[in-house]
Coordinates of C-alpha atoms in Angstrom, one line a residue:
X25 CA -36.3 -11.8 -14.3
X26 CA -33.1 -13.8 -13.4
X27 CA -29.8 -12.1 -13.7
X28 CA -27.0 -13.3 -15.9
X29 CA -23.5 -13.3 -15.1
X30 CA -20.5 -12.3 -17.0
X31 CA -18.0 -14.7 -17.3
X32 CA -15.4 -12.3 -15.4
X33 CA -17.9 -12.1 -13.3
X34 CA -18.7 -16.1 -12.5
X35 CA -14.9 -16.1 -12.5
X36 CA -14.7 -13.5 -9.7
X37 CA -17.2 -15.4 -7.7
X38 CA -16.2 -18.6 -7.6
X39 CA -12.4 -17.6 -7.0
X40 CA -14.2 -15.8 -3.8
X41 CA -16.3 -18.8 -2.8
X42 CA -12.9 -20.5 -2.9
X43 CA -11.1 -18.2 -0.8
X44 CA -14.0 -18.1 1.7
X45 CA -14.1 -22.1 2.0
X46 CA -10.4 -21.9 2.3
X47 CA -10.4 -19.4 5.2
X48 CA -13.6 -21.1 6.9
X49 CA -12.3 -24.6 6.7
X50 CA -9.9 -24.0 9.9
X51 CA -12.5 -22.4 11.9
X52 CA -15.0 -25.1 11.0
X53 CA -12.5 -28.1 11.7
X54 CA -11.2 -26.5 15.2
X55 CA -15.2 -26.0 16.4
X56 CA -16.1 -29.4 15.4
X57 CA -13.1 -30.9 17.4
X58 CA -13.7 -29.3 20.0
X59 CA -17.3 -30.9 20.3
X60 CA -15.8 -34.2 20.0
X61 CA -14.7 -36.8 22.9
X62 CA -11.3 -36.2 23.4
X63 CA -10.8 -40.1 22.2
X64 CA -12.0 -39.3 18.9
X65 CA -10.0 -36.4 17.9
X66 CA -6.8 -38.3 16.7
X67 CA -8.9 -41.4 15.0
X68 CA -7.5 -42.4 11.8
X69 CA -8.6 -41.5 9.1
X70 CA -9.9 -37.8 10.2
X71 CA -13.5 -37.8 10.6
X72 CA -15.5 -34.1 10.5
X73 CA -18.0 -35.0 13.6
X74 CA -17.7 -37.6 16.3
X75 CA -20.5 -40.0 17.7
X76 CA -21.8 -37.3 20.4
X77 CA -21.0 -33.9 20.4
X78 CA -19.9 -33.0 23.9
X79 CA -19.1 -29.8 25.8
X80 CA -16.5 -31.4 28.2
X81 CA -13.5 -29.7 26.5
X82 CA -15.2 -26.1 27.0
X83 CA -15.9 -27.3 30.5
X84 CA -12.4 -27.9 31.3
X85 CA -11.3 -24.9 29.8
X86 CA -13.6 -22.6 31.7
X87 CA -13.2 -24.6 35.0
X88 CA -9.9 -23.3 35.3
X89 CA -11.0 -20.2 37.1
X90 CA -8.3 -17.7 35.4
X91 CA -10.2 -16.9 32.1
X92 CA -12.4 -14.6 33.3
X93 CA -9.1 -12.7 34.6
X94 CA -7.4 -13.3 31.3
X95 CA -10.2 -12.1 28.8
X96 CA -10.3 -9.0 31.4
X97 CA -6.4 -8.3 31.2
X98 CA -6.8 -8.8 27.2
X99 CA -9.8 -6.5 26.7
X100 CA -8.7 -3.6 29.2
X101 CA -4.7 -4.4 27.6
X102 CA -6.3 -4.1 23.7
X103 CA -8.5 -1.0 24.7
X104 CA -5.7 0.6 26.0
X105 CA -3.6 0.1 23.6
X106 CA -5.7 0.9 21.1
X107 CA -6.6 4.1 22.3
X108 CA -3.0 5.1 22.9
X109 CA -1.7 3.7 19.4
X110 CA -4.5 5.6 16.7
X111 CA -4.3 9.2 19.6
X112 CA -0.6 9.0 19.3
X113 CA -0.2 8.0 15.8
X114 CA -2.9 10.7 14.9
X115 CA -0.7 13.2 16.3
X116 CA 2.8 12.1 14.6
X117 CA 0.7 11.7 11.0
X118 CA -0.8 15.4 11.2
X119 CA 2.9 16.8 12.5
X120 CA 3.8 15.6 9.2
X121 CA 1.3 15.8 6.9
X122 CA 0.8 19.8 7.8
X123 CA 3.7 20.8 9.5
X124 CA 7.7 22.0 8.3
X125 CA 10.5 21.1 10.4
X126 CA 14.0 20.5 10.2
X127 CA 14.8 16.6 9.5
X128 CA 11.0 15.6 8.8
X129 CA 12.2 13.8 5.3
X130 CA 14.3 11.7 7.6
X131 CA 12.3 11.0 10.2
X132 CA 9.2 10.2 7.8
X133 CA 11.8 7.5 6.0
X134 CA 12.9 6.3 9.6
X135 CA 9.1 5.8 10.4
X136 CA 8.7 4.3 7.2
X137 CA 11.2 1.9 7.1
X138 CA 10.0 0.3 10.5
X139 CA 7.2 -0.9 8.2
X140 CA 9.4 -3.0 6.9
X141 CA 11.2 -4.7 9.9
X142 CA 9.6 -8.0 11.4
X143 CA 8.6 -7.2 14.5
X144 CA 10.2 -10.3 15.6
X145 CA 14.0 -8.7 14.4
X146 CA 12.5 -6.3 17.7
X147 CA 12.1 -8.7 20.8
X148 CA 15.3 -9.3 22.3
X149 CA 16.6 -5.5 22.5
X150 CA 13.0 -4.9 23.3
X151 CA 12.9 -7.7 26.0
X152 CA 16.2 -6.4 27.6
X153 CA 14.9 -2.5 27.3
X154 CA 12.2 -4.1 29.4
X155 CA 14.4 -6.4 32.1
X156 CA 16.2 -3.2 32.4
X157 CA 13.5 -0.6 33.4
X158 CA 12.3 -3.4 35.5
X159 CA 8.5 -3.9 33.5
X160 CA 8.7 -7.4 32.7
X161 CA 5.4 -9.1 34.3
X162 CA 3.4 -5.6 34.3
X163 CA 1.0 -4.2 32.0
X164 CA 3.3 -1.7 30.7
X165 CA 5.4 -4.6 29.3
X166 CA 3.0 -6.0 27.2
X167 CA 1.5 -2.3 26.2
X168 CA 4.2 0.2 25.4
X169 CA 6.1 -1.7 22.9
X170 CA 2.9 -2.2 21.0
X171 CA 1.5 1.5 20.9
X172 CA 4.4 2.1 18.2
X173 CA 2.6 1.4 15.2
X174 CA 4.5 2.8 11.7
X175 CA 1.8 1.7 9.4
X176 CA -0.6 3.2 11.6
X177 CA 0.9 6.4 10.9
X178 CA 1.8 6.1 7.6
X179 CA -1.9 5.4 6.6
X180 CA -3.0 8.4 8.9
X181 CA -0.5 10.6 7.3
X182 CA -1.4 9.9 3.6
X183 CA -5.3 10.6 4.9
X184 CA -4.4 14.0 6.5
X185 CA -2.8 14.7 3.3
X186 CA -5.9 14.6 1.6
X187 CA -8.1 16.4 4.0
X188 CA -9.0 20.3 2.5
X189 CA -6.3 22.7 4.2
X190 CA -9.2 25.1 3.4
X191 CA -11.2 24.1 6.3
X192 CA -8.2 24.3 8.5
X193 CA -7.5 27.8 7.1
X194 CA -11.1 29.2 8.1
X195 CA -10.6 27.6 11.6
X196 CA -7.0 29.8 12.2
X197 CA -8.9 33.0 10.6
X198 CA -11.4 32.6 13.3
X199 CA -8.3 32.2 16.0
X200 CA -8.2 28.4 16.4
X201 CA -4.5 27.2 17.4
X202 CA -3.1 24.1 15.7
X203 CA -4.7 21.6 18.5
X204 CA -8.3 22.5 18.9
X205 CA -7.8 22.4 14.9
X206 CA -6.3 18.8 15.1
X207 CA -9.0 18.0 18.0
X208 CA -12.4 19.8 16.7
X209 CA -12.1 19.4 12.9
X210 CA -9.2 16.9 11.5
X211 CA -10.3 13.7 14.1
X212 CA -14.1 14.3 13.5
X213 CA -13.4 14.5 10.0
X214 CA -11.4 11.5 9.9
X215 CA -13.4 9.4 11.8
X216 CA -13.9 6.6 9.2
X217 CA -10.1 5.4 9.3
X218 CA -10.0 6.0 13.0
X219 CA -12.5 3.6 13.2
X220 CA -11.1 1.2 10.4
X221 CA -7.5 1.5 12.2
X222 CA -8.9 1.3 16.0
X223 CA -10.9 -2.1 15.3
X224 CA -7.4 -3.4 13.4
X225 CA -5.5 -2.3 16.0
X226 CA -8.0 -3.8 18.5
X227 CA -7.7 -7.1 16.8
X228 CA -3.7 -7.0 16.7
X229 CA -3.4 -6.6 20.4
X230 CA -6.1 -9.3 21.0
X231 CA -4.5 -11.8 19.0
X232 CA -1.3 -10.8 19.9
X233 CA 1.0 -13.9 21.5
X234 CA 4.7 -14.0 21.3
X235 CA 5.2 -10.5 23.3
X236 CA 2.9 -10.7 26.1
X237 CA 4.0 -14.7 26.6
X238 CA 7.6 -13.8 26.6
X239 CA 7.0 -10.8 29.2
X240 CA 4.2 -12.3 31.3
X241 CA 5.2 -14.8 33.5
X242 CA 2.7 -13.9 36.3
X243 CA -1.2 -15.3 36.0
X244 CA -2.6 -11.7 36.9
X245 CA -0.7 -10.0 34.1
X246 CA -1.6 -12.8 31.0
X247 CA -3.6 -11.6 28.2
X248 CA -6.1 -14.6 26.5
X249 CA -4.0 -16.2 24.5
X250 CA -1.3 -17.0 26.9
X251 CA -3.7 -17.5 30.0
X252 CA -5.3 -20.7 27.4
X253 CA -1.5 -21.8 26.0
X254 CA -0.3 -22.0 29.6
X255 CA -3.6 -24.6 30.9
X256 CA -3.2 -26.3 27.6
X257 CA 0.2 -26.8 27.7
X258 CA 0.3 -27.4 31.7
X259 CA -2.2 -29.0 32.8
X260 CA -4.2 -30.5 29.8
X261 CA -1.0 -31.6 27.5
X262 CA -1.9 -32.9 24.0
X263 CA -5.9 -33.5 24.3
X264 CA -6.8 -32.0 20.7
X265 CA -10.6 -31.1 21.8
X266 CA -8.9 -28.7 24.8
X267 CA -7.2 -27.2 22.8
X268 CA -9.6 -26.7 20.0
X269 CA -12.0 -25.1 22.9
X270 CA -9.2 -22.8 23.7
X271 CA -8.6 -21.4 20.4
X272 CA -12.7 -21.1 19.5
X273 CA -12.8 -19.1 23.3
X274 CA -10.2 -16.4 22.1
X275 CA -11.0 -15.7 19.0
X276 CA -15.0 -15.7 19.6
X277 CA -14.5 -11.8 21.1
X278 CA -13.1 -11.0 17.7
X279 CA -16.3 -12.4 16.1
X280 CA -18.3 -10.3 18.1
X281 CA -16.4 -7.3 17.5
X282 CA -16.3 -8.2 13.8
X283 CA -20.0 -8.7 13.7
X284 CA -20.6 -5.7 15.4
X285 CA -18.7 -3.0 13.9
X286 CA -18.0 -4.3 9.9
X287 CA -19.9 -1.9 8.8
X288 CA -17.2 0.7 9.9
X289 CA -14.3 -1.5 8.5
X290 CA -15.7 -1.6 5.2
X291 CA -16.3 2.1 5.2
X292 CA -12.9 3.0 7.0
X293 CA -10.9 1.0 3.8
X294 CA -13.4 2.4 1.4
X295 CA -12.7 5.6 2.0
X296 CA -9.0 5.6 3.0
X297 CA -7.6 2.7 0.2
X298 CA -6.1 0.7 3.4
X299 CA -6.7 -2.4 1.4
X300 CA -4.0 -0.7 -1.6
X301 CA -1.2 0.1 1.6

């Protein structure tokens, strides 16, 4: 028995179809470039596939020797902060989602309203803060300014706000303090956003380019992104297929991790409405 579709339905569908081709067309074009000869990436008119599909560009890229070091300094860099960012926005949301304390309408509006400044209005008082405690070309360049996250907190802080004080209430009765409440029964019971808001932060940091460019000027501090800019732009210049190669090898760890772990994004906005913040 086939299925019939509503037309709201049909509509629905083939406006997602669209946005999926629409999204997938750049990924598609930069993989197929960068299996093409170099000499065939700027023929006119544009052609989707070249006579041979060649690895050289990937070759090239990898022989560089620093991308092992660079995917190392991104994953341990977007682990770390990661991990800092949800722990520390964890702890700000619950302060205010179940806590009183002079100026916390303030403060929540201050936190708020850094949701709505670029973070690009930030870089050059953040750039000189770093030049100043002398951090510029260390890991603590590239991770402290990122571990402030507003929206972070703000979707934490509207999910504690729903969580049952009830079960919070039993836990005092029986002599908890406020931490092993926060640490043995709010983050277990919230552990669908922290994972929704780990892998987003995760992917942030890993894709993250104009901070850790402008503050990383030595090879053994470069994340990914800037590691593969710097051989592009140095050593390779304009050769379309290097490039391509480059941009397919960064963003193939987000595959994986998007792969791997979907299942928790899906459930982490299902159950917190991050898509509706």
């Amino acid at each position: 028995m086939t299925k019939r579709f509503s037309f709201s339905q049909l509509v629905l569908l083939v406006a997602a179809l669209v946005l999926a081709a629409i999204w997938i067309a750049p990924i598609a074009w930069a993989v197929a470039t960068s299996l093409k000869p170099e000499s065939e990436t700027t023929v006119v008119p544009l052609q989707w596939f070249g006579s041979e599909i060649t690895f050289d560009s990937y070759a090239l890229v990898l022989g560089t020797g620093g991308i092992v070091k660079w995917a190392i300094n991104s994953t341990v860099t977007a682990v770390i902060v990661t991990f800092m960012t949800v722990l520390f926005s964890a702890m700000a949301a619950y302060g205010f989602a179940r806590t009183q304390f002079k100026g916390q309408r303030v403060l929540l509006a201050v936190i708020l309203a850094g949701i709505m400044v670029p973070p690009q209005v930030l870089i050059a008082p953040l750039f000189a803060e770093m030049v100043s405690l002398g951090l510029v070309d260390t890991w603590w360049a590239v991770i402290l300014p990122q571990v402030a996250a507003p929206l972070i907190v703000y979707i934490l802080f509207k999910f504690f706000q729903d969580v049952p004080p009830e079960l919070e209430q039993a836990a005092f009765v029986d002599g908890a303090g406020r931490w092993r409440v926060f640490f043995t029964i709010v983050l277990p019971l919230s552990r669908p956003v922290l994972a929704a808001v780990s892998i987003f932060t995760f992917i942030t940091t890993w894709n993250n380019f104009l901070w850790p460019f402008l503050v990383s000027t030595d090879p053994n501090t470069m994340t990914l992104p800037v590691g593969l800019a710097n051989v592009v732009q140095g050593t390779f210049g304009l050769r379309y297929a290097q490039i391509m190669a480059s941009v397919v090898l960064a963003g193939l760890p987000l595959l994986v991790v998007f792969v791997l772990f979907q299942r928790q994004i899906i459930r982490g906005v299902a159950h917190t409405g991050l898509a509706g913040q």
